[in-house]
XYZ file of C-alpha atoms in Angstrom:
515
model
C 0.000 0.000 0.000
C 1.040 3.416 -0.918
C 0.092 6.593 1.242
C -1.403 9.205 -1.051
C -1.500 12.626 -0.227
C -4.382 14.423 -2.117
C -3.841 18.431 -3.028
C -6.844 20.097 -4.527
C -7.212 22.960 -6.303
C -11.135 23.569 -7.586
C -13.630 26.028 -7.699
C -15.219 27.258 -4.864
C -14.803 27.459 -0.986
C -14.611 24.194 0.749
C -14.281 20.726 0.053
C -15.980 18.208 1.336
C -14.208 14.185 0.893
C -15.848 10.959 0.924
C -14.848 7.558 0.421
C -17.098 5.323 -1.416
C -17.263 1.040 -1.366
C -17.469 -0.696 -4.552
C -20.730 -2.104 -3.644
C -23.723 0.407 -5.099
C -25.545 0.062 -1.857
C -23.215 1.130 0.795
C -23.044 4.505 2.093
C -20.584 7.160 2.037
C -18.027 6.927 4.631
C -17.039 10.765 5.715
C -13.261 11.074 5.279
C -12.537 14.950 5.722
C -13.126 18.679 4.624
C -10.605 21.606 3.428
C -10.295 24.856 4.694
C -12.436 27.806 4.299
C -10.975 30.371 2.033
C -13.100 33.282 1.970
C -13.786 35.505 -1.261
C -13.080 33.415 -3.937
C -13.638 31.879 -7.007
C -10.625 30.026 -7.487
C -9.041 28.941 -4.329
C -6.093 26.588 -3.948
C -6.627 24.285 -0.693
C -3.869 23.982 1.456
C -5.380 20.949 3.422
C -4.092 17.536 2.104
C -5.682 14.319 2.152
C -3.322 11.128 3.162
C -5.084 7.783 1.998
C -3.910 4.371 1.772
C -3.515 3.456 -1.960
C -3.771 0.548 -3.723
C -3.104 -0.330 -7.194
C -5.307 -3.377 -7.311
C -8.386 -2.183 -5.545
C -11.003 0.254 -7.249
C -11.128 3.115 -4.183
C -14.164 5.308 -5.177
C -14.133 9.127 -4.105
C -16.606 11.920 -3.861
C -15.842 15.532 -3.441
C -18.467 18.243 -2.743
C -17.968 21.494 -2.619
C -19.798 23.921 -0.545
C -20.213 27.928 -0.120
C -19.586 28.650 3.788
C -22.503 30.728 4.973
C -21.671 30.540 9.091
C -19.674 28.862 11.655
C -21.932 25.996 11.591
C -20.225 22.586 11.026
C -23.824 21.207 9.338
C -23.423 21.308 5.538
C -27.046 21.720 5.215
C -26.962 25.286 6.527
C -24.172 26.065 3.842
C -25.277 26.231 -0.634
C -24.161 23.394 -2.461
C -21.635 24.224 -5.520
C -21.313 20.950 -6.789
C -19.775 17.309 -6.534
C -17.282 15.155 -8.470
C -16.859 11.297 -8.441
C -13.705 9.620 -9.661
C -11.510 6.550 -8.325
C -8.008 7.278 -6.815
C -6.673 5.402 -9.285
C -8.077 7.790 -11.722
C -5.895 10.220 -10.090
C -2.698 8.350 -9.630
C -3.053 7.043 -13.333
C -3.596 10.226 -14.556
C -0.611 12.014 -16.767
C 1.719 14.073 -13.760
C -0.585 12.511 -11.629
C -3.030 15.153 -12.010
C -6.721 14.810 -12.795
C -9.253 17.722 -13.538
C -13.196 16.728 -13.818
C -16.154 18.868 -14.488
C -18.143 19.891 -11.201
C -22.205 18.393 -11.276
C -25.187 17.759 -9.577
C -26.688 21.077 -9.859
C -29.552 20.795 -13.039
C -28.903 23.129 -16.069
C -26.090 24.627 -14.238
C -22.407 24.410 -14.870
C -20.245 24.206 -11.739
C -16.912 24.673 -12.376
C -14.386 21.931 -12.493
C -11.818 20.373 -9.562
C -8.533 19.667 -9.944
C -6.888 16.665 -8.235
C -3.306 15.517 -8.056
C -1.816 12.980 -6.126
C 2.117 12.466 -4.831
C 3.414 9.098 -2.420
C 3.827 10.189 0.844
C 4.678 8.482 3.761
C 5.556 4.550 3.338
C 8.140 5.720 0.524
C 10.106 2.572 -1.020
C 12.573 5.391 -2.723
C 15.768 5.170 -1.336
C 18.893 7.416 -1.884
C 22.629 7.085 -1.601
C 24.049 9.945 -0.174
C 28.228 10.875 0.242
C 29.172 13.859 2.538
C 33.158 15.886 2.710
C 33.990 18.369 4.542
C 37.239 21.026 4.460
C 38.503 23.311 6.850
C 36.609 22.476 9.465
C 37.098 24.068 12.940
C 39.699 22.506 15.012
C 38.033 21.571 18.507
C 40.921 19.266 20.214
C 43.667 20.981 22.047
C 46.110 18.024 20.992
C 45.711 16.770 17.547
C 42.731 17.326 14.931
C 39.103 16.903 15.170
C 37.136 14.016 14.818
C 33.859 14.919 13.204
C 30.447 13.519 12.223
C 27.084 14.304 11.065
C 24.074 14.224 12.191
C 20.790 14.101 10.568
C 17.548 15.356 11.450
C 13.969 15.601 9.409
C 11.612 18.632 10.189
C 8.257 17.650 11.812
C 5.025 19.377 10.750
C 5.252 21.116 14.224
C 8.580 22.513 13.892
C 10.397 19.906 15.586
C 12.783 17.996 14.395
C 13.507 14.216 14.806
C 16.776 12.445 13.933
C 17.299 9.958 11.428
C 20.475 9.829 10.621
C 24.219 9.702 12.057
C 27.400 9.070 9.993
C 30.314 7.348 11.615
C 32.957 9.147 13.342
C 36.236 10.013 11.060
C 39.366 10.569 13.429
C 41.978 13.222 13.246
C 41.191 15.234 9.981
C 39.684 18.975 9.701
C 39.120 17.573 5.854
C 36.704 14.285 6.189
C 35.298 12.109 3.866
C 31.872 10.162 5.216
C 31.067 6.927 4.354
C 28.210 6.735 1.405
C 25.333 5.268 3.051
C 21.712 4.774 2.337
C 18.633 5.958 3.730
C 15.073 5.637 3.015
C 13.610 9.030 1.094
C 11.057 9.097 4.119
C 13.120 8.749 6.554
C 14.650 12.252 5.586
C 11.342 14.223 4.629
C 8.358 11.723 4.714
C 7.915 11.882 1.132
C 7.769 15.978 0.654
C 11.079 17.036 -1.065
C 10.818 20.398 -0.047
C 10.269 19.697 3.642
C 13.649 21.059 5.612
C 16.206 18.318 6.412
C 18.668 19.911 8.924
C 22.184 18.850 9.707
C 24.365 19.206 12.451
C 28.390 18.761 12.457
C 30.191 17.598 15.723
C 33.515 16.670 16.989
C 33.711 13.809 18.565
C 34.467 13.197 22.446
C 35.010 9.805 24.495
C 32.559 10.931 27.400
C 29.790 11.745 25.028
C 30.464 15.926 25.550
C 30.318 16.031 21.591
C 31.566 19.420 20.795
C 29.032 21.799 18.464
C 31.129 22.702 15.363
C 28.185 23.815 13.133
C 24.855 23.139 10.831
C 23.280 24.098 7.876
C 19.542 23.141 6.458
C 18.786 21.930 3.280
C 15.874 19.839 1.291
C 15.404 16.252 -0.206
C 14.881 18.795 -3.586
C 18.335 20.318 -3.300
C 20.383 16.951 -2.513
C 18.632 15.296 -5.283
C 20.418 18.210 -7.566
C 23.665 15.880 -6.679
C 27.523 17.562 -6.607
C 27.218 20.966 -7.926
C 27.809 24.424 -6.253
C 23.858 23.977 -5.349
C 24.876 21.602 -3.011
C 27.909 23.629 -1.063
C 26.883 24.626 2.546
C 28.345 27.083 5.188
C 28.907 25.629 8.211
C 31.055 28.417 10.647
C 34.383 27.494 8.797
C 33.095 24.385 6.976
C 31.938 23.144 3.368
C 29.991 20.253 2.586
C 29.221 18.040 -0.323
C 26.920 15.809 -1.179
C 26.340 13.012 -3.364
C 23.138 11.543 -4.396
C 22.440 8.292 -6.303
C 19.110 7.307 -7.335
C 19.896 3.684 -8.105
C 17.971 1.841 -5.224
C 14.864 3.877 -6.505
C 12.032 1.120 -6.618
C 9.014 2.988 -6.891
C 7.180 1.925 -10.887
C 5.245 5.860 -11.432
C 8.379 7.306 -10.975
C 9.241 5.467 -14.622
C 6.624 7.506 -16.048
C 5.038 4.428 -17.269
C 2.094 4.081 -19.765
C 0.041 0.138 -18.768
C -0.946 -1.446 -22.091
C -3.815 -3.483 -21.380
C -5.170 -6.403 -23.851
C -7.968 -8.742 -23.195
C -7.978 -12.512 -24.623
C -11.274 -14.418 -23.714
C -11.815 -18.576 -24.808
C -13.754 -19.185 -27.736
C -13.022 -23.374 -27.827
C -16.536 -25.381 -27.643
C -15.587 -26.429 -24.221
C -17.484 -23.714 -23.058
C -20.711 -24.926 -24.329
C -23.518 -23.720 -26.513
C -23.654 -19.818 -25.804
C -27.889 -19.831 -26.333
C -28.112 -22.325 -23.946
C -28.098 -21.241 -20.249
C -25.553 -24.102 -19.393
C -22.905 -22.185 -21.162
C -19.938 -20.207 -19.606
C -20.882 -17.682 -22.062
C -24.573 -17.887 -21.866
C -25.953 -14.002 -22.053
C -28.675 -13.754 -19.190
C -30.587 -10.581 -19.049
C -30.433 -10.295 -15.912
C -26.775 -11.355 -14.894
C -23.143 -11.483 -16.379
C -21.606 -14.456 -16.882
C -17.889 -15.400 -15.592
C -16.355 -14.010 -18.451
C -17.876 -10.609 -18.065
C -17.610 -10.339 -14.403
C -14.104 -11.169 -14.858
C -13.749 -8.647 -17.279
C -15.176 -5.861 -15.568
C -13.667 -6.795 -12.525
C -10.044 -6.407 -13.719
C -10.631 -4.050 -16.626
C -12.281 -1.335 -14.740
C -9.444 -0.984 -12.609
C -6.613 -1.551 -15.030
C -8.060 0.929 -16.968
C -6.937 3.967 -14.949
C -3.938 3.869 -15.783
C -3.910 3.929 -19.362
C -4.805 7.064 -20.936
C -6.425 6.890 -23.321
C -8.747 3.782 -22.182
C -8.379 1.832 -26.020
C -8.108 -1.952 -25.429
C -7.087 -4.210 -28.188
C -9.458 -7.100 -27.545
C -9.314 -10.692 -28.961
C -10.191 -14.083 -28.911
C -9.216 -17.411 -29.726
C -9.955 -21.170 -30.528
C -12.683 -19.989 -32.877
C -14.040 -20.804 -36.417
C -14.580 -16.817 -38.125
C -16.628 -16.201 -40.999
C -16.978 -16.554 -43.998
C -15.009 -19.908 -44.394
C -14.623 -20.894 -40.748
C -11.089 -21.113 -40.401
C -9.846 -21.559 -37.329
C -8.203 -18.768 -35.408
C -6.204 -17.983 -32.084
C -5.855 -14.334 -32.367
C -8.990 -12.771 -33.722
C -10.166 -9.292 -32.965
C -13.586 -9.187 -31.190
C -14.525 -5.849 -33.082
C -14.040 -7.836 -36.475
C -11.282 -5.110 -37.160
C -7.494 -6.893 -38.183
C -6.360 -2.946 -38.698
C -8.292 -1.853 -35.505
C -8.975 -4.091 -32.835
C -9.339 -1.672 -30.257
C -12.557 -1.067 -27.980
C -13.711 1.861 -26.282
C -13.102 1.346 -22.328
C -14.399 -2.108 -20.957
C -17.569 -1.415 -22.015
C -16.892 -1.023 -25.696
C -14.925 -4.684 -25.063
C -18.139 -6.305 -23.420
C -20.153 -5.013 -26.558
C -17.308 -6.621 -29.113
C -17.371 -10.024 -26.819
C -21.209 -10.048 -27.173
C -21.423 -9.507 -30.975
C -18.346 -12.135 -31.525
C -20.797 -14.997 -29.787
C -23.123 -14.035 -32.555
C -21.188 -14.530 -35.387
C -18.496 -17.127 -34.489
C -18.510 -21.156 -33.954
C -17.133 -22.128 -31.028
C -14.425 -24.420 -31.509
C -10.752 -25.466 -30.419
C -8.087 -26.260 -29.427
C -7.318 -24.045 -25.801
C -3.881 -22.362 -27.468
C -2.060 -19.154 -25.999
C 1.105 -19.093 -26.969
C -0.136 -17.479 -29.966
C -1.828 -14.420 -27.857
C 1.371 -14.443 -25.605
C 3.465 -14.114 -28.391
C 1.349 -11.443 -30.047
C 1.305 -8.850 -26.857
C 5.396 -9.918 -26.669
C 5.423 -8.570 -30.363
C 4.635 -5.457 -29.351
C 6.384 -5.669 -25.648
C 9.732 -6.190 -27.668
C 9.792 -2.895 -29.735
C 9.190 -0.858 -26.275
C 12.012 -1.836 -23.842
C 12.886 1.756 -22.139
C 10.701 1.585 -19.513
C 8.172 3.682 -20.913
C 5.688 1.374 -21.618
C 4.372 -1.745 -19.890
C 2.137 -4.774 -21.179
C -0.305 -6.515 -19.370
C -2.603 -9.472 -20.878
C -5.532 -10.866 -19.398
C -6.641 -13.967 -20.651
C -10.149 -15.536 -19.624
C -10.142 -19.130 -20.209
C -12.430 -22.295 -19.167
C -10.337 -25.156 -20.377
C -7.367 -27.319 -20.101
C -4.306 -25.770 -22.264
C -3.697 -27.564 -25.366
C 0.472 -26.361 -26.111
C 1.547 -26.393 -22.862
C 4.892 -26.014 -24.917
C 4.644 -23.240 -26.723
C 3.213 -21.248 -23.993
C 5.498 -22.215 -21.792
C 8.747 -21.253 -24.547
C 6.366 -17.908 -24.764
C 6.388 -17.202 -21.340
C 10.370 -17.810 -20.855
C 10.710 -15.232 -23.743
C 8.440 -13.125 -22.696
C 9.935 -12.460 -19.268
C 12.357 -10.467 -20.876
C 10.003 -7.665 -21.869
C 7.972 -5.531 -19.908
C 4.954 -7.278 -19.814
C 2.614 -9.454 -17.061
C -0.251 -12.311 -18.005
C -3.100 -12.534 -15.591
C -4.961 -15.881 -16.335
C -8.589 -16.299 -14.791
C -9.348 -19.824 -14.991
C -13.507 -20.226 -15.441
C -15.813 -22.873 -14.883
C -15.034 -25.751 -13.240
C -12.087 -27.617 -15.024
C -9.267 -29.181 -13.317
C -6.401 -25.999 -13.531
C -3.215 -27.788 -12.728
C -1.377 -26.780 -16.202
C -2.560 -23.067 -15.214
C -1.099 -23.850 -11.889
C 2.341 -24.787 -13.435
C 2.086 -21.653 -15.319
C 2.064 -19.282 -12.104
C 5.909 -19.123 -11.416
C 5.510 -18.412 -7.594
C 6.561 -21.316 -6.101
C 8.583 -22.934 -9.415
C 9.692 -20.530 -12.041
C 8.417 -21.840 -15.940
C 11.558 -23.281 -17.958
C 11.481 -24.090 -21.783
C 13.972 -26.094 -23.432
C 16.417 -26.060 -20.016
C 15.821 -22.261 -19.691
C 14.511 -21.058 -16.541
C 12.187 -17.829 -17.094
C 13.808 -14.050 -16.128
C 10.827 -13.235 -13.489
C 7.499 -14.370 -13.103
C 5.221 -12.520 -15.103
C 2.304 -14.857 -14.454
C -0.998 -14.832 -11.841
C -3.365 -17.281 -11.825
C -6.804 -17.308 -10.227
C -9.560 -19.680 -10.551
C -12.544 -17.695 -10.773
C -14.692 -20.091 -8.815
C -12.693 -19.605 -5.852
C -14.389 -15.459 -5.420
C -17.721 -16.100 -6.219
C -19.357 -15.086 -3.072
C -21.790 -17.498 -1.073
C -24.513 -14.881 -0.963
C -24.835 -13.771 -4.423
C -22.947 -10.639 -4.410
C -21.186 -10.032 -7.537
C -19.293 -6.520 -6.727
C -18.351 -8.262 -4.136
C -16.774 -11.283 -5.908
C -15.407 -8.868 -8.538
C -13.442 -6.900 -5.897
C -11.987 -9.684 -4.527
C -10.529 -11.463 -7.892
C -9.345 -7.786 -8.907
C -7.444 -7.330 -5.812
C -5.914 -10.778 -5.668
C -4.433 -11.083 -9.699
C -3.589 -7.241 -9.867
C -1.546 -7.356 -6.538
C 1.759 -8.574 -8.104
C 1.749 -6.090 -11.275
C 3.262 -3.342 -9.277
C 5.808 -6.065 -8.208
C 6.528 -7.396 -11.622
C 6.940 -4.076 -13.503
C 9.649 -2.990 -11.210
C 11.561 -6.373 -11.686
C 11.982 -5.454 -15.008
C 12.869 -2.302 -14.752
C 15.718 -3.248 -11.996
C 16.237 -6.194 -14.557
C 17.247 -3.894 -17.437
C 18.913 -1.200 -15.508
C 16.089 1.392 -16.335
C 16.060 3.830 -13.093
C 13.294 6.838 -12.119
C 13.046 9.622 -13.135
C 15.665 11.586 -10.652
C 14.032 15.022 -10.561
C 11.480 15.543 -7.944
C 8.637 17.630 -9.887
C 9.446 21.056 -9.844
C 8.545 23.812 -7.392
C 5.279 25.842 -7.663
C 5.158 29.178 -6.778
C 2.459 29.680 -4.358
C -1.228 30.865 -6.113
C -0.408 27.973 -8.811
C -1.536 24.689 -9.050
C 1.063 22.149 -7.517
C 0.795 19.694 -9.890
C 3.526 16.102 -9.309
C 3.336 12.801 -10.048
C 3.941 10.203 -7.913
């Protein structure tokens, strides 16, 4: 999980937060409210929001927005300006982090708009390296030379400060040279790079009577700048150096990453007859099958964080019109040139015209869809784009060989496979496929990482009927080890974060960052 704090900047003069389930029937849980700023169209909130983030759950928000009136704390005495839904993973997924939607709820009357951005705060994976010299520094021994070291200490919101960090002790020099060492990015500032980091310089005594020799103050921001006159410091008689290296930087937005998302759903007969209700892909007017709940479930949260929310989708073990060949990479939209949908719900419409016009056939095959998303994984290998492929299948695989040779390749690029096993088959081969607890090997080669998650869908469907329920639960489980996987390969090829915090905004500006 990933502490998000939430600055807003919207139109007008308080803000109201609420967190929302993914069930339709729950109510709104109360989470906070800004500031009032008075006499203003256009304020800029100061108050931040800190919420536990997580990639693979869909975390629903709702902002209202409210003109203060009087002191009293009941928004009903107060006019309504306006509201905004969005997930938070609208917000994180957005480009810089930064998401601006229209303002509603008032009838025949526009409201404005709200603008949301997002940076990690808090439980930080970002670490830095960091190398500290000194010259000249004040002499504080009658016999012999100092022995000075450092000591580190991150500014509270308060005003106090708190150490975090000490360096060793170097002996007899006025001209040290530190140690490198390495230190979590929230130990020093919690996350905000412009928060003050203060350090102090001592000399060194046996009985503990450390003697003062100076300090300067400084920011995450300006270390990050590395060895430069930036990063020279005054401290009585001494200068200081530093040296910051980014290369134990973990965290995947920093990468500037675009997802890729393709669907691959099971067209073999195995599934059954699709008019007849027995089917896995039977269409009841009332209820989604497994295919579509799976779907949803995973596409609707997947799809915040690619921009511009066009899925290739396809199927396979099919016979296609006119002459019923068979085919395992078919576009659902009947478009070779185009096989892109609209969002998930311009996928679900392809997937329900496809059952119309196709025979259902065999055999289960997915090396060819593997090896189709790898196509594309292979001619993007900076780390600006990512691949992940969800295939929807009922069946036993058929070349357990190929796939697996696919998979070993394919753990080379930046790309994940989430299987969802439905129905009721036996899964073992899937099983085999999910690298957790033995890694796939092809022809003696063991694969790079494990790029695969397997879930049997039967294993979420919830005892009392409730599908958002079930659908929450598979999402969570096969999107937790994306974050994970994308950052293997990233460490894998040597592709490292961006190293420039986002740049200071002058105050009465939008801060806009990205995570």
């Amino acid at each position: 999980t990933l502490p998000l704090c939430i600055s807003l900047s919207l139109l007008p003069l308080t803000l109201h937060l609420s967190t929302l389930s993914p069930s339709p029937l729950s109510f709104p849980l109360f989470f906070g409210r800004t500031e009032v700023i008075d006499n203003t169209l256009n304020p800029d909130f100061v108050r931040k929001y800190i919420l536990d983030y997580f990639f693979e759950e869909k975390q629903n928000l709702r902002f209202d927005l409210y003109d203060v009136d009087s002191k009293s704390p009941d928004l009903s005495k107060h006019d309504f300006l306006g509201q905004a839904f969005c997930t938070l993973g609208e917000i994180v997924g957005s480009p810089a982090s930064r998401l601006e939607k229209p303002l509603g709820g008032i009838a025949g009357k526009k409201c404005g708009s709200i603008i949301l951005s997002a940076e990690e705060l808090g439980n930080c994976r970002d670490s830095a390296t960091m190398q500290f010299c000194a010259n000249k520094l004040d002499k504080k021994d009658f016999f012999g030379k100092s022995d000075p070291f450092m000591v580190f200490y991150r500014s509270n919101e308060d005003g106090t400060f708190t150490i975090c960090h000490k360096t060793e002790v170097v002996k007899n020099t006025l001209n040290p040279v530190w140690q490198s060492f390495t230190i979590a990015v929230r130990a020093l500032c919690n996350g905000d790079f412009d928060r003050t980091i203060k350090i102090e310089v001592y000399d060194w005594d046996r009985d503990g009577s450390h003697d003062f020799i100076g300090e300067f103050t400084t920011s995450y921001r300006e270390l990050a700048r590395g060895q430069s006159q930036f990063n020279v410091y005054e401290v009585s008689v001494v200068t200081c150096t530093s040296l910051v290296d980014f290369s134990l930087s973990l965290l995947y937005p920093y990468f500037r990453t675009q997802i890729n998302f393709t669907v691959a759903i099971d067209f073999t007969a195995s599934n059954g007859n699709p008019s007849q209700s027995t089917s896995l892909h039977y269409m009841n007017p009332y209820q989604m099958n497994a295919y579509a709940m799976a779907l949803k479930a995973v596409g609707e949260i997947i799809q915040d964080y690619d921009s511009d929310k066009m899925f290739p989708a396809l199927g396979f073990g099919a016979k296609l019109p006119p002459d019923g060949r068979v085919s395992h990479e078919f576009p659902l939209n009947g478009d070779i040139e185009n096989p892109y949908c609209n969002g998930i719900d311009g996928i679900l419409e392809a997937y329900h015209e496809s059952l119309k016009s196709v025979q259902l056939y065999g055999p289960t095959n997915f090396a060819p869809i593997v090896n189709h998303v790898a196509s594309y994984a292979a001619a993007v290998q900076d780390g600006s784009q990512y691949f992940v492929l969800l295939i929807i299948t009922d069946g036993v695989i058929s070349d357990m060989a190929q796939t697996k040779e696919a998979i070993v390749n394919g753990a080379k690029l930046p790309m994940s496979i989430i299987i969802v096993g439905v129905g009721q088959a036996e899964f073992d081969a899937m099983v085999e496929l999910d690298g957790d607890d033995i890694r796939v090997s092809s022809r003696g080669k063991l694969a790079e990482r494990d790029i695969v998650q397997f879930v049997p869908f039967r294993d979420y469907m919830d005892r009392t009927g409730n599908h958002v329920l079930s659908m929450a639960r598979l999402a969570k489980d096969v999107l937790a080890e994306i974050p994970d996987q994308l950052i293997s390969y990233m460490k894998s090829r040597g592709v490292k974060p961006n190293p420039t915090p986002p740049a200071h905004t002058p105050p009465g500006h939008t801060h806009h960052t990205q995570i």
